[in-house]
C-alpha cells in the first residue's frame, strides 16, 4: 500500500501541473460517471494530502477525495511541456520516470491515449492528463464533507503545522501494541508497514509494547522519527531508511532497493546493527518485522 509520502508527492504534482486549470473529467470505467459529470469543466483550485488520502479541491464547493488502498495508482502523461512523474502509487516503482506524450505534435494540446485497464477517473488539463486506477476510495464531496473525513484522521507527520499531542494522547490511553497503533490512521495518518517497522527499530522500541507503557518523550521522539523518514520519502520518491554505511556489498548493491531498509522484510537475515536474526510475525493482520535484540 502506498504510504503517506507518495500521496504528498501526488498533491505536489497536481499542484504543479493542474491547479488553476479547467479540467476535462471523465470516468472511462463508468464507476465514477456521475461524479465525473459534476466535475467536468471545473477549475482545480488546490491539491492537498492528509496521510494516505488525496483531496482535490474544485471550484463550486466540490472535492474529489481518493485513497489508493493496496492497488491504486495515478498515472500521468502529457505534451513535450509536461514535466511530471509518470506513475505514483502501487505497484511501487523505484524512481518515478518522466513521461511525455509521443502522440502530440510539439507545442500542441495533450492527446491522451485510449484508456488502458479500469480507469476510474481521467483528468485532462492544458498540458497533460492523469488517470486513476484501482483506488480503495474515490468520492465526490462538498468541502464540509471532505473536512469531516479529514478530521477523523490522526495528525499527519508530514504536516509542518501538525500538533503531535493527539497522537501522544491516543497512544498513551491505549492497551494496544504500539506497532498496531502506528498503523491506525485515526491515531497517526500516513504511516504504513515500512515506516512502522523502520521507525520502531530506529527508536529501539519493541512493537508489542502497550501504548500506555510509553512516556511522552518516547512518543515525541517516535513522531519525529517518522516525520524525518517520511520527508526523505517525499524528497526521493521512495522509502530509504538506511545510511550508506548500513548497506552491505558493492556500491551497485548498496543502491539496490533490497538494501534500503534496516529490518523491513529481512526475516532471518542478520540485523545490520547487532547481527541477531530479524524476526517476523503478524499483528492485526499485517506482517511485522523487528530485531529481538535491538528492540527489547
Coordinates of C-alpha atoms in Angstrom, one line a residue:
X1 CA 0.0 0.0 0.0
X2 CA 1.4 3.4 -0.9
X3 CA 2.3 5.3 2.3
X4 CA 1.8 8.9 3.1
X5 CA 4.9 10.3 1.4
X6 CA 3.6 9.0 -2.0
X7 CA 0.3 10.9 -1.5
X8 CA 2.1 14.1 -0.6
X9 CA 4.1 13.7 -3.8
X10 CA 0.8 13.3 -5.7
X11 CA -0.5 16.5 -4.2
X12 CA 2.6 18.4 -5.2
X13 CA 2.3 17.0 -8.8
X14 CA -1.3 18.0 -9.1
X15 CA -0.5 21.5 -7.7
X16 CA 2.4 21.9 -10.1
X17 CA 0.7 20.5 -13.2
X18 CA -3.0 21.1 -13.0
X19 CA -4.1 23.7 -10.3
X20 CA -5.7 26.8 -11.9
X21 CA -6.9 24.9 -15.0
X22 CA -10.4 23.9 -16.1
X23 CA -10.1 20.2 -16.4
X24 CA -11.9 17.7 -18.6
X25 CA -13.1 14.9 -16.3
X26 CA -14.4 11.5 -17.3
X27 CA -14.8 8.0 -16.0
X28 CA -13.8 5.6 -18.7
X29 CA -14.6 2.6 -16.4
X30 CA -18.0 4.1 -15.7
X31 CA -17.9 3.6 -11.9
X32 CA -17.5 7.4 -11.3
X33 CA -19.7 8.6 -14.1
X34 CA -21.9 10.9 -12.0
X35 CA -19.0 12.4 -10.1
X36 CA -17.1 13.0 -13.4
X37 CA -20.1 14.7 -15.0
X38 CA -20.4 17.0 -11.9
X39 CA -16.7 17.9 -12.1
X40 CA -16.2 18.2 -15.9
X41 CA -15.0 21.7 -16.9
X42 CA -14.4 22.8 -13.3
X43 CA -11.3 24.6 -12.2
X44 CA -8.9 22.7 -9.9
X45 CA -8.2 25.2 -7.1
X46 CA -6.0 23.2 -4.8
X47 CA -4.5 19.8 -4.2
X48 CA -3.6 18.6 -0.7
X49 CA -2.8 15.4 1.1
X50 CA -3.5 14.2 4.6
X51 CA -2.0 10.9 5.5
X52 CA -2.9 8.4 2.7
X53 CA -5.8 10.5 1.4
X54 CA -5.7 13.0 -1.5
X55 CA -8.0 15.9 -1.7
X56 CA -8.5 17.7 -5.0
X57 CA -10.5 20.9 -4.4
X58 CA -12.5 22.1 -7.4
X59 CA -14.4 25.4 -7.8
X60 CA -18.0 25.3 -6.8
X61 CA -17.6 23.5 -3.4
X62 CA -16.6 20.2 -4.9
X63 CA -13.8 17.9 -3.6
X64 CA -12.5 14.7 -5.3
X65 CA -11.3 12.6 -2.3
X66 CA -9.3 9.4 -3.0
X67 CA -7.5 6.7 -1.1
X68 CA -5.2 4.4 -3.2
X69 CA -5.5 1.4 -0.9
X70 CA -3.4 -1.6 -1.7
X71 CA -3.6 -1.4 -5.5
X72 CA -4.4 2.1 -6.5
X73 CA -2.2 4.4 -8.6
X74 CA -2.3 7.6 -10.5
X75 CA -0.5 7.6 -13.9
X76 CA 0.4 10.7 -15.9
X77 CA 1.3 11.8 -19.4
X78 CA 1.4 15.0 -21.4
X79 CA 2.8 17.1 -24.2
X80 CA 6.5 17.9 -24.6
X81 CA 6.0 20.7 -22.0
X82 CA 4.6 18.4 -19.3
X83 CA 7.1 17.5 -16.7
X84 CA 5.9 15.1 -14.0
X85 CA 6.3 11.6 -12.7
X86 CA 4.6 9.0 -14.9
X87 CA 3.1 7.0 -12.0
X88 CA 2.7 7.4 -8.3
X89 CA 1.1 4.7 -6.2
X90 CA 1.0 0.9 -6.5
X91 CA 2.7 -1.1 -7.8
X92 CA 5.7 0.7 -6.4
X93 CA 8.2 2.0 -8.9
X94 CA 11.8 2.7 -7.9
X95 CA 12.2 6.3 -9.1
X96 CA 9.3 7.9 -10.9
X97 CA 10.3 8.4 -14.5
X98 CA 9.3 11.4 -16.6
X99 CA 6.6 10.9 -19.2
X100 CA 5.8 12.6 -22.5
X101 CA 3.0 12.2 -24.9
X102 CA 4.6 10.8 -28.1
X103 CA 1.4 11.3 -30.0
X104 CA 1.1 15.1 -29.6
X105 CA 2.9 17.4 -32.0
X106 CA 5.5 19.8 -30.4
X107 CA 3.6 22.7 -28.9
X108 CA 0.2 21.1 -29.4
X109 CA -2.5 20.2 -26.9
X110 CA -2.4 17.0 -25.0
X111 CA -3.6 13.9 -26.8
X112 CA -4.4 11.2 -24.2
X113 CA -4.1 7.7 -25.4
X114 CA -7.1 5.3 -25.2
X115 CA -7.6 4.2 -21.6
X116 CA -5.8 1.1 -20.6
X117 CA -7.4 -1.1 -17.9
X118 CA -10.1 0.1 -15.5
X119 CA -9.5 3.8 -15.4
X120 CA -11.9 5.1 -12.6
X121 CA -11.2 8.8 -13.3
X122 CA -9.4 10.7 -16.1
X123 CA -8.4 14.3 -15.7
X124 CA -7.2 16.3 -18.7
X125 CA -5.6 19.7 -18.4
X126 CA -3.7 22.2 -20.6
X127 CA -0.5 20.1 -20.9
X128 CA -1.2 16.7 -19.6
X129 CA -3.6 14.1 -18.1
X130 CA -3.9 11.9 -15.1
X131 CA -5.6 8.5 -14.8
X132 CA -6.7 6.9 -11.5
X133 CA -6.8 3.1 -11.4
X134 CA -7.7 0.7 -8.6
X135 CA -8.4 3.1 -5.7
X136 CA -9.9 1.9 -2.5
X137 CA -11.9 5.1 -2.3
X138 CA -13.0 7.7 -4.9
X139 CA -15.8 10.0 -3.9
X140 CA -17.1 13.5 -4.8
X141 CA -17.9 15.5 -1.7
X142 CA -18.6 19.1 -0.5
X143 CA -15.8 20.9 1.3
X144 CA -17.6 20.3 4.6
X145 CA -17.9 16.6 4.0
X146 CA -14.3 16.3 3.0
X147 CA -13.2 18.3 6.0
X148 CA -15.2 16.0 8.3
X149 CA -13.5 13.0 6.7
X150 CA -10.1 14.6 7.3
X151 CA -11.0 15.4 10.9
X152 CA -11.5 11.7 11.6
X153 CA -7.8 11.0 10.7
X154 CA -5.0 11.4 13.1
X155 CA -2.3 14.1 12.7
X156 CA 0.0 13.8 9.7
X157 CA 3.8 13.9 10.5
X158 CA 4.3 15.5 7.0
X159 CA 2.2 18.5 8.0
X160 CA 4.7 21.0 9.3
X161 CA 2.0 22.6 11.4
X162 CA 0.6 19.3 12.9
X163 CA 0.4 19.0 16.6
X164 CA 1.7 15.6 17.8
X165 CA -0.3 15.9 21.1
X166 CA -3.4 14.0 19.8
X167 CA -1.0 11.2 18.7
X168 CA 0.7 11.1 22.0
X169 CA -2.6 11.1 23.9
X170 CA -4.2 8.4 21.8
X171 CA -1.2 6.0 22.2
X172 CA -0.9 6.6 26.0
X173 CA -4.5 5.8 26.7
X174 CA -4.4 2.5 24.7
X175 CA -3.5 -1.0 25.7
X176 CA -2.9 -2.0 22.1
X177 CA 0.6 -2.6 21.0
X178 CA 2.4 0.5 19.7
X179 CA 3.1 -1.4 16.5
X180 CA -0.7 -1.6 15.9
X181 CA -1.3 2.0 16.9
X182 CA 1.2 3.3 14.4
X183 CA -0.8 1.6 11.6
X184 CA -4.2 3.1 12.9
X185 CA -4.9 6.1 10.6
X186 CA -7.2 7.6 13.3
X187 CA -4.1 7.7 15.6
X188 CA -1.5 8.9 13.1
X189 CA -2.1 9.5 9.4
X190 CA 0.3 8.3 6.7
X191 CA 2.4 5.7 8.5
X192 CA 2.4 2.3 6.8
X193 CA 4.1 -1.0 7.3
X194 CA 7.6 0.1 6.2
X195 CA 7.7 3.3 8.2
X196 CA 6.2 1.4 11.2
X197 CA 9.0 -1.2 11.1
X198 CA 11.8 1.2 10.5
X199 CA 10.8 3.9 12.9
X200 CA 10.4 1.4 15.8
X201 CA 13.7 -0.1 15.0
X202 CA 15.5 3.2 14.9
X203 CA 14.0 4.1 18.3
X204 CA 14.7 0.7 19.8
X205 CA 11.1 0.0 20.6
X206 CA 9.5 -3.4 20.7
X207 CA 6.4 -3.3 18.5
X208 CA 4.4 -5.3 21.1
X209 CA 4.9 -2.7 23.8
X210 CA 1.5 -1.5 25.0
X211 CA 0.9 2.1 24.1
X212 CA 0.1 3.1 27.7
X213 CA 3.5 1.9 28.8
X214 CA 5.3 4.6 26.7
X215 CA 6.0 8.0 28.0
X216 CA 5.5 11.3 26.2
X217 CA 9.2 11.9 25.4
X218 CA 9.5 8.5 23.8
X219 CA 6.4 9.1 21.7
X220 CA 7.5 12.5 20.6
X221 CA 10.8 11.0 19.5
X222 CA 8.9 8.3 17.6
X223 CA 6.8 11.1 15.9
X224 CA 9.9 13.0 15.0
X225 CA 11.5 9.8 13.6
X226 CA 8.5 9.1 11.3
X227 CA 8.4 12.8 10.2
X228 CA 12.1 12.7 9.2
X229 CA 11.8 9.3 7.4
X230 CA 8.6 10.4 5.5
X231 CA 10.2 13.7 4.5
X232 CA 13.0 11.7 3.0
X233 CA 10.5 9.6 1.1
X234 CA 8.8 12.8 -0.3
X235 CA 12.2 14.1 -1.5
X236 CA 13.4 10.8 -3.0
X237 CA 10.2 9.3 -4.3
X238 CA 10.8 6.1 -2.4
X239 CA 11.4 4.9 1.1
X240 CA 15.0 4.8 2.1
X241 CA 15.8 4.3 5.8
X242 CA 19.4 3.4 5.8
X243 CA 22.6 5.4 5.5
X244 CA 25.2 4.1 3.0
X245 CA 27.3 2.8 5.8
X246 CA 24.4 0.5 6.9
X247 CA 24.3 -1.2 3.5
X248 CA 26.4 -4.2 2.7
X249 CA 28.0 -5.1 -0.6
X250 CA 29.4 -3.2 -3.6
X251 CA 28.3 0.4 -4.5
X252 CA 25.9 -1.1 -7.0
X253 CA 24.4 -3.5 -4.4
X254 CA 24.0 -0.6 -1.9
X255 CA 21.9 1.2 -4.4
X256 CA 19.5 -1.7 -4.7
X257 CA 16.0 -1.2 -3.1
X258 CA 16.6 -4.5 -1.2
X259 CA 19.3 -2.7 0.8
X260 CA 17.2 0.4 1.6
X261 CA 15.8 -0.8 4.9
X262 CA 17.1 -1.9 8.2
X263 CA 14.6 -4.6 9.3
X264 CA 11.6 -4.5 6.9
X265 CA 11.2 -7.8 5.0
X266 CA 14.6 -9.1 6.3
X267 CA 13.2 -12.1 8.2
X268 CA 16.1 -14.4 9.2
X269 CA 18.8 -12.0 7.9
X270 CA 21.2 -10.6 10.4
X271 CA 20.3 -7.3 12.0
X272 CA 22.6 -4.6 10.4
X273 CA 23.4 -3.3 13.9
X274 CA 23.8 -6.3 16.1
X275 CA 23.8 -9.4 13.9
X276 CA 20.7 -11.0 15.5
X277 CA 18.4 -12.6 13.0
X278 CA 15.5 -10.4 12.2
X279 CA 12.2 -11.8 13.5
X280 CA 8.8 -11.7 11.7
X281 CA 5.2 -12.2 12.8
X282 CA 1.8 -10.9 12.3
X283 CA 0.0 -8.1 14.1
X284 CA -3.7 -7.3 13.5
X285 CA -3.5 -8.9 10.1
X286 CA -0.3 -7.2 8.9
X287 CA 3.2 -8.6 8.6
X288 CA 5.6 -7.4 11.3
X289 CA 9.4 -7.3 11.4
X290 CA 11.7 -6.4 14.3
X291 CA 15.1 -7.2 15.8
X292 CA 14.6 -9.2 19.1
X293 CA 17.9 -7.8 20.5
X294 CA 17.8 -4.1 19.5
X295 CA 14.0 -3.8 20.2
X296 CA 13.6 -5.4 23.6

